[in-house]
N, CA and C atoms as an extended XYZ file, in Angstrom:
363
Properties=species:S:1:pos:R:3:atomname:S:1:resname:S:1:resid:I:1 pbc="F F F"
N        57.297      -61.652       70.581 N   MET     1
C        56.801      -62.145       69.309 CA  MET     1
C        55.740      -61.191       68.789 C   MET     1
N        55.807      -60.832       67.537 N   ILE     2
C        54.789      -59.985       66.911 CA  ILE     2
C        53.548      -60.839       66.679 C   ILE     2
N        52.401      -60.313       67.070 N   THR     3
C        51.158      -61.072       66.972 CA  THR     3
C        50.240      -60.618       65.848 C   THR     3
N        50.425      -59.391       65.347 N   ALA     4
C        49.539      -58.877       64.304 CA  ALA     4
C        50.126      -57.603       63.719 C   ALA     4
N        49.527      -57.141       62.652 N   VAL     5
C        49.846      -55.852       62.050 CA  VAL     5
C        48.646      -54.941       62.271 C   VAL     5
N        48.885      -53.752       62.788 N   HIS     6
C        47.824      -52.768       62.987 CA  HIS     6
C        47.958      -51.726       61.880 C   HIS     6
N        46.968      -51.640       61.018 N   THR     7
C        46.978      -50.725       59.882 CA  THR     7
C        46.170      -49.486       60.228 C   THR     7
N        46.682      -48.316       59.871 N   LEU     8
C        45.973      -47.061       60.127 CA  LEU     8
C        45.492      -46.458       58.821 C   LEU     8
N        44.263      -45.995       58.817 N   VAL     9
C        43.702      -45.239       57.710 CA  VAL     9
C        43.353      -43.864       58.255 C   VAL     9
N        43.910      -42.826       57.669 N   TYR    10
C        43.603      -41.461       58.090 CA  TYR    10
C        42.512      -40.913       57.193 C   TYR    10
N        41.494      -40.307       57.805 N   ALA    11
C        40.334      -39.848       57.047 CA  ALA    11
C        39.925      -38.452       57.481 C   ALA    11
N        39.514      -37.635       56.496 N   ASP    12
C        38.937      -36.325       56.799 CA  ASP    12
C        37.583      -36.481       57.470 C   ASP    12
N        36.903      -37.588       57.172 N   ASP    13
C        35.599      -37.897       57.765 CA  ASP    13
C        35.667      -39.314       58.328 C   ASP    13
N        36.247      -39.480       59.524 N   PRO    14
C        36.416      -40.825       60.064 CA  PRO    14
C        35.104      -41.574       60.284 C   PRO    14
N        34.030      -40.876       60.597 N   ASP    15
C        32.743      -41.558       60.774 CA  ASP    15
C        32.274      -42.194       59.473 C   ASP    15
N        32.433      -41.485       58.362 N   ALA    16
C        32.035      -42.025       57.053 CA  ALA    16
C        32.926      -43.206       56.670 C   ALA    16
N        34.227      -43.081       56.919 N   ALA    17
C        35.144      -44.174       56.598 CA  ALA    17
C        34.827      -45.400       57.454 C   ALA    17
N        34.594      -45.196       58.747 N   ARG    18
C        34.250      -46.322       59.631 CA  ARG    18
C        32.952      -46.982       59.185 C   ARG    18
N        31.955      -46.188       58.809 N   ALA    19
C        30.681      -46.740       58.329 CA  ALA    19
C        30.894      -47.562       57.062 C   ALA    19
N        31.785      -47.108       56.185 N   PHE    20
C        32.080      -47.832       54.952 CA  PHE    20
C        32.669      -49.210       55.265 C   PHE    20
N        33.675      -49.256       56.125 N   PHE    21
C        34.291      -50.538       56.467 CA  PHE    21
C        33.304      -51.452       57.198 C   PHE    21
N        32.447      -50.870       58.023 N   ARG    22
C        31.465      -51.639       58.786 CA  ARG    22
C        30.312      -52.108       57.902 C   ARG    22
N        29.716      -51.194       57.125 N   ASP    23
C        28.462      -51.475       56.419 CA  ASP    23
C        28.638      -51.962       54.987 C   ASP    23
N        29.632      -51.446       54.281 N   VAL    24
C        29.825      -51.845       52.889 CA  VAL    24
C        30.756      -53.048       52.793 C   VAL    24
N        31.934      -52.962       53.439 N   LEU    25
C        32.846      -54.106       53.399 CA  LEU    25
C        32.437      -55.197       54.390 C   LEU    25
N        31.634      -54.811       55.381 N   ARG    26
C        31.117      -55.746       56.388 CA  ARG    26
C        32.229      -56.466       57.144 C   ARG    26
N        33.276      -55.708       57.488 N   TRP    27
C        34.365      -56.289       58.254 CA  TRP    27
C        33.966      -56.430       59.714 C   TRP    27
N        34.307      -57.539       60.333 N   PRO    28
C        34.058      -57.682       61.772 CA  PRO    28
C        34.791      -56.554       62.508 C   PRO    28
N        34.188      -56.098       63.603 N   HIS    29
C        34.787      -54.972       64.322 CA  HIS    29
C        34.371      -54.993       65.780 C   HIS    29
N        35.066      -54.183       66.544 N   LEU    30
C        34.676      -53.951       67.924 CA  LEU    30
C        34.777      -52.461       68.191 C   LEU    30
N        34.059      -52.020       69.202 N   ASP    31
C        34.102      -50.619       69.610 CA  ASP    31
C        35.103      -50.524       70.751 C   ASP    31
N        36.282      -49.962       70.463 N   ALA    32
C        37.333      -49.848       71.474 CA  ALA    32
C        36.919      -48.883       72.573 C   ALA    32
N        36.216      -47.826       72.185 N   HIS    33
C        35.652      -46.857       73.131 CA  HIS    33
C        34.980      -45.745       72.353 C   HIS    33
N        33.821      -45.341       72.790 N   ASP    34
C        33.115      -44.171       72.259 CA  ASP    34
C        33.015      -44.124       70.736 C   ASP    34
N        32.711      -45.249       70.096 N   GLY    35
C        32.559      -45.275       68.647 CA  GLY    35
C        33.851      -45.413       67.873 C   GLY    35
N        34.966      -45.617       68.577 N   TRP    36
C        36.268      -45.784       67.914 CA  TRP    36
C        36.371      -47.251       67.515 C   TRP    36
N        35.989      -47.550       66.251 N   LEU    37
C        35.907      -48.928       65.795 CA  LEU    37
C        37.272      -49.451       65.362 C   LEU    37
N        37.550      -50.687       65.725 N   LEU    38
C        38.728      -51.412       65.255 CA  LEU    38
C        38.220      -52.582       64.430 C   LEU    38
N        38.765      -52.742       63.230 N   PHE    39
C        38.285      -53.738       62.282 CA  PHE    39
C        39.242      -54.914       62.173 C   PHE    39
N        38.677      -56.058       61.852 N   ALA    40
C        39.451      -57.263       61.576 CA  ALA    40
C        39.278      -57.580       60.091 C   ALA    40
N        40.134      -56.994       59.240 N   PRO    41
C        39.955      -57.156       57.799 CA  PRO    41
C        40.274      -58.546       57.275 C   PRO    41
N        40.895      -59.380       58.074 N   GLY    42
C        41.197      -60.727       57.624 CA  GLY    42
C        42.680      -60.914       57.331 C   GLY    42
N        43.002      -61.997       56.625 N   PRO    43
C        44.401      -62.305       56.346 CA  PRO    43
C        45.100      -61.142       55.637 C   PRO    43
N        46.403      -61.069       55.849 N   SER    44
C        47.159      -60.004       55.197 CA  SER    44
C        48.528      -60.519       54.774 C   SER    44
N        49.174      -59.731       53.948 N   GLU    45
C        50.553      -59.975       53.571 CA  GLU    45
C        51.232      -58.640       53.401 C   GLU    45
N        52.545      -58.617       53.444 N   LEU    46
C        53.298      -57.377       53.353 CA  LEU    46
C        54.388      -57.557       52.307 C   LEU    46
N        54.449      -56.639       51.369 N   GLY    47
C        55.505      -56.653       50.358 CA  GLY    47
C        56.364      -55.413       50.521 C   GLY    47
N        57.620      -55.502       50.160 N   VAL    48
C        58.531      -54.358       50.220 CA  VAL    48
C        58.971      -54.053       48.795 C   VAL    48
N        58.680      -52.836       48.344 N   HIS    49
C        59.002      -52.420       46.978 CA  HIS    49
C        60.091      -51.359       47.006 C   HIS    49
N        60.909      -51.305       45.972 N   PRO    50
C        61.928      -50.246       45.918 CA  PRO    50
C        61.283      -48.896       45.612 C   PRO    50
N        61.946      -47.827       46.002 N   THR    51
C        61.476      -46.482       45.703 CA  THR    51
C        62.652      -45.617       45.311 C   THR    51
N        62.377      -44.647       44.477 N   GLU    52
C        63.402      -43.682       44.103 CA  GLU    52
C        63.195      -42.364       44.826 C   GLU    52
N        62.057      -42.221       45.497 N   GLY    53
C        61.751      -40.991       46.219 CA  GLY    53
C        61.642      -41.268       47.704 C   GLY    53
N        60.899      -40.415       48.363 N   THR    54
C        60.665      -40.588       49.788 CA  THR    54
C        59.823      -41.843       50.012 C   THR    54
N        60.243      -42.735       50.888 N   PRO    55
C        59.443      -43.933       51.135 CA  PRO    55
C        58.049      -43.574       51.620 C   PRO    55
N        57.063      -44.333       51.143 N   CYS    56
C        55.680      -44.171       51.577 CA  CYS    56
C        55.079      -45.559       51.710 C   CYS    56
N        53.864      -45.640       52.213 N   HIS    57
C        53.207      -46.918       52.446 CA  HIS    57
C        51.833      -46.889       51.799 C   HIS    57
N        51.347      -48.041       51.399 N   GLU    58
C        50.092      -48.130       50.651 CA  GLU    58
C        49.288      -49.318       51.153 C   GLU    58
N        47.985      -49.166       51.156 N   ILE    59
C        47.091      -50.270       51.517 CA  ILE    59
C        46.340      -50.696       50.256 C   ILE    59
N        46.398      -51.987       49.947 N   SER    60
C        45.633      -52.545       48.835 CA  SER    60
C        44.760      -53.664       49.377 C   SER    60
N        43.585      -53.815       48.806 N   LEU    61
C        42.670      -54.884       49.179 CA  LEU    61
C        42.670      -55.926       48.077 C   LEU    61
N        42.720      -57.198       48.449 N   MET    62
C        42.779      -58.287       47.478 CA  MET    62
C        41.467      -59.054       47.466 C   MET    62
N        41.141      -59.634       46.312 N   CYS    63
C        39.946      -60.462       46.197 CA  CYS    63
C        40.225      -61.586       45.212 C   CYS    63
N        39.377      -62.611       45.236 N   ASP    64
C        39.542      -63.750       44.327 CA  ASP    64
C        38.915      -63.515       42.965 C   ASP    64
N        37.866      -62.702       42.905 N   ASP    65
C        37.130      -62.473       41.661 CA  ASP    65
C        36.734      -60.995       41.626 C   ASP    65
N        37.467      -60.201       40.875 N   LEU    66
C        37.249      -58.752       40.867 CA  LEU    66
C        35.864      -58.375       40.356 C   LEU    66
N        35.393      -59.030       39.319 N   ASP    67
C        34.076      -58.697       38.768 CA  ASP    67
C        32.969      -58.960       39.791 C   ASP    67
N        33.004      -60.123       40.420 N   ARG    68
C        31.990      -60.464       41.421 CA  ARG    68
C        32.086      -59.526       42.633 C   ARG    68
N        33.310      -59.243       43.080 N   THR    69
C        33.496      -58.394       44.256 CA  THR    69
C        33.029      -56.971       43.994 C   THR    69
N        33.369      -56.400       42.844 N   THR    70
C        32.933      -55.031       42.564 CA  THR    70
C        31.414      -54.967       42.436 C   THR    70
N        30.791      -55.990       41.863 N   ALA    71
C        29.325      -56.008       41.757 CA  ALA    71
C        28.685      -56.073       43.144 C   ALA    71
N        29.214      -56.924       44.020 N   GLU    72
C        28.659      -57.040       45.377 CA  GLU    72
C        28.828      -55.734       46.144 C   GLU    72
N        30.011      -55.138       46.055 N   LEU    73
C        30.259      -53.893       46.782 CA  LEU    73
C        29.423      -52.743       46.215 C   LEU    73
N        29.277      -52.681       44.898 N   ALA    74
C        28.452      -51.633       44.291 CA  ALA    74
C        26.996      -51.756       44.750 C   ALA    74
N        26.516      -52.989       44.899 N   ALA    75
C        25.144      -53.205       45.378 CA  ALA    75
C        24.962      -52.704       46.812 C   ALA    75
N        26.061      -52.618       47.566 N   ARG    76
C        26.011      -52.101       48.933 CA  ARG    76
C        26.333      -50.614       48.997 C   ARG    76
N        26.519      -49.982       47.832 N   GLY    77
C        26.749      -48.542       47.799 CA  GLY    77
C        28.174      -48.106       47.527 C   GLY    77
N        29.083      -49.043       47.299 N   ALA    78
C        30.475      -48.664       47.016 CA  ALA    78
C        30.583      -47.981       45.659 C   ALA    78
N        31.544      -47.061       45.576 N   ARG    79
C        31.848      -46.393       44.311 CA  ARG    79
C        33.282      -46.710       43.934 C   ARG    79
N        33.553      -46.649       42.643 N   PHE    80
C        34.885      -46.935       42.121 CA  PHE    80
C        35.334      -45.768       41.263 C   PHE    80
N        36.627      -45.535       41.253 N   GLU    81
C        37.197      -44.443       40.458 CA  GLU    81
C        37.923      -45.068       39.270 C   GLU    81
N        37.513      -44.687       38.080 N   GLY    82
C        38.151      -45.229       36.889 CA  GLY    82
C        37.616      -46.606       36.531 C   GLY    82
N        38.253      -47.188       35.555 N   GLU    83
C        37.861      -48.501       35.043 CA  GLU    83
C        38.811      -49.567       35.569 C   GLU    83
N        38.395      -50.820       35.454 N   VAL    84
C        39.276      -51.933       35.779 CA  VAL    84
C        40.432      -51.912       34.803 C   VAL    84
N        41.640      -52.058       35.319 N   THR    85
C        42.835      -52.085       34.474 CA  THR    85
C        43.589      -53.385       34.693 C   THR    85
N        44.277      -53.793       33.662 N   GLU    86
C        45.140      -54.965       33.727 CA  GLU    86
C        46.549      -54.466       34.001 C   GLU    86
N        47.119      -54.923       35.113 N   ARG    87
C        48.494      -54.577       35.439 CA  ARG    87
C        49.268      -55.882       35.590 C   ARG    87
N        50.561      -55.807       35.595 N   GLY    88
C        51.376      -57.016       35.650 CA  GLY    88
C        51.052      -57.926       36.820 C   GLY    88
N        50.673      -57.359       37.942 N   PHE    89
C        50.425      -58.156       39.140 CA  PHE    89
C        48.970      -58.585       39.292 C   PHE    89
N        48.044      -58.006       38.455 N   GLY    90
C        46.647      -58.404       38.558 CA  GLY    90
C        45.689      -57.414       37.929 C   GLY    90
N        44.398      -57.710       38.047 N   ARG    91
C        43.327      -56.827       37.581 CA  ARG    91
C        42.979      -55.894       38.724 C   ARG    91
N        42.874      -54.584       38.422 N   CYS    92
C        42.791      -53.577       39.480 CA  CYS    92
C        41.720      -52.531       39.223 C   CYS    92
N        41.238      -51.943       40.333 N   VAL    93
C        40.360      -50.779       40.269 CA  VAL    93
C        40.528      -50.019       41.585 C   VAL    93
N        40.341      -48.713       41.551 N   ASP    94
C        40.404      -47.903       42.763 CA  ASP    94
C        39.034      -47.878       43.430 C   ASP    94
N        38.998      -48.293       44.686 N   LEU    95
C        37.792      -48.317       45.504 CA  LEU    95
C        37.756      -47.027       46.318 C   LEU    95
N        36.665      -46.276       46.208 N   CYS    96
C        36.523      -45.015       46.946 CA  CYS    96
C        36.108      -45.309       48.388 C   CYS    96
N        36.881      -44.785       49.328 N   VAL    97
C        36.575      -44.912       50.753 CA  VAL    97
C        36.110      -43.541       51.228 C   VAL    97
N        34.847      -43.389       51.582 N   PRO    98
C        34.338      -42.070       51.967 CA  PRO    98
C        35.202      -41.414       53.046 C   PRO    98
N        35.605      -40.191       52.772 N   GLY    99
C        36.402      -39.436       53.723 CA  GLY    99
C        37.857      -39.823       53.778 C   GLY    99
N        38.284      -40.823       52.969 N   ALA   100
C        39.661      -41.314       53.074 CA  ALA   100
C        40.309      -41.602       51.721 C   ALA   100
N        39.799      -41.059       50.631 N   GLY   101
C        40.441      -41.260       49.327 CA  GLY   101
C        40.103      -42.597       48.703 C   GLY   101
N        41.093      -43.227       48.102 N   THR   102
C        40.873      -44.506       47.437 CA  THR   102
C        41.872      -45.544       47.936 C   THR   102
N        41.492      -46.803       47.758 N   MET   103
C        42.376      -47.938       48.003 CA  MET   103
C        42.309      -48.820       46.769 C   MET   103
N        43.434      -49.365       46.398 N   LEU   104
C        43.470      -50.274       45.272 CA  LEU   104
C        42.787      -51.579       45.662 C   LEU   104
N        41.876      -52.032       44.839 N   LEU   105
C        41.239      -53.339       44.990 CA  LEU   105
C        41.716      -54.159       43.809 C   LEU   105
N        42.276      -55.353       44.078 N   TYR   106
C        42.775      -56.127       42.949 CA  TYR   106
C        42.654      -57.624       43.142 C   TYR   106
N        42.599      -58.298       41.987 N   GLN   107
C        42.607      -59.750       41.900 CA  GLN   107
C        44.021      -60.128       41.485 C   GLN   107
N        44.819      -60.671       42.413 N   PRO   108
C        46.232      -60.901       42.113 CA  PRO   108
C        46.462      -62.007       41.096 C   PRO   108
N        47.521      -61.820       40.316 N   ARG   109
C        48.028      -62.858       39.426 CA  ARG   109
C        49.222      -63.560       40.078 C   ARG   109
N        49.807      -62.903       41.071 N   HIS   110
C        51.003      -63.430       41.730 CA  HIS   110
C        50.623      -64.442       42.815 C   HIS   110
N        51.564      -65.292       43.203 N   PRO   111
C        51.298      -66.162       44.354 CA  PRO   111
C        51.030      -65.290       45.574 C   PRO   111
N        50.127      -65.722       46.427 N   VAL   112
C        49.795      -64.936       47.622 CA  VAL   112
C        50.415      -65.580       48.856 C   VAL   112
N        50.869      -64.723       49.782 N   ALA   113
C        51.543      -65.199       50.986 CA  ALA   113
C        50.616      -65.324       52.180 C   ALA   113
N        49.435      -64.690       52.141 N   TYR   114
C        48.610      -64.640       53.356 CA  TYR   114
C        48.216      -66.001       53.915 C   TYR   114
N        48.077      -67.078       53.110 N   PRO   115
C        47.769      -68.368       53.743 CA  PRO   115
C        48.872      -68.856       54.686 C   PRO   115
N        50.094      -68.370       54.492 N   LEU   116
C        51.199      -68.790       55.346 CA  LEU   116
C        51.014      -68.336       56.783 C   LEU   116
N        50.230      -67.272       56.995 N   GLY   117
C        50.010      -66.737       58.332 CA  GLY   117
C        48.872      -67.397       59.092 C   GLY   117
N        48.155      -68.311       58.472 N   ARG   118
C        47.035      -68.969       59.143 CA  ARG   118
C        47.554      -69.914       60.214 C   ARG   118
N        46.834      -69.931       61.321 N   THR   119
C        47.192      -70.835       62.408 CA  THR   119
C        46.036      -71.765       62.686 C   THR   119
N        46.315      -72.797       63.391 N   GLY   120
C        45.265      -73.754       63.738 CA  GLY   120
C        45.288      -74.963       62.843 C   GLY   120
N        44.321      -75.873       63.018 N   PRO   121
C        44.304      -77.126       62.247 CA  PRO   121
C        44.008      -76.922       60.791 C   PRO   121
């Protein structure tokens, strides 16, 4: 039985990226060994989209209130690339991850699947 999804982020500066996830996003984490942090980003969902080119994979971060979330993250030192845009699936902005490019941060308009993965009472 599959128990979880392990997501990889490749970074030119892994220490800066790890510090960002630890200090700015404040994700729970553990030190697997020698500063190699593993994060628990929380609930997730996986969508499969069609492609006309070489298949690739993307990581997007979801939030309930984009304005509030971007303000909180900016207060902790986060930077954003571009302006908030309205797209068919939600309100979006690119979140800069030090040493690792950008990740889409969005407030979805679509139904979300991640509550289906919750266990317990």
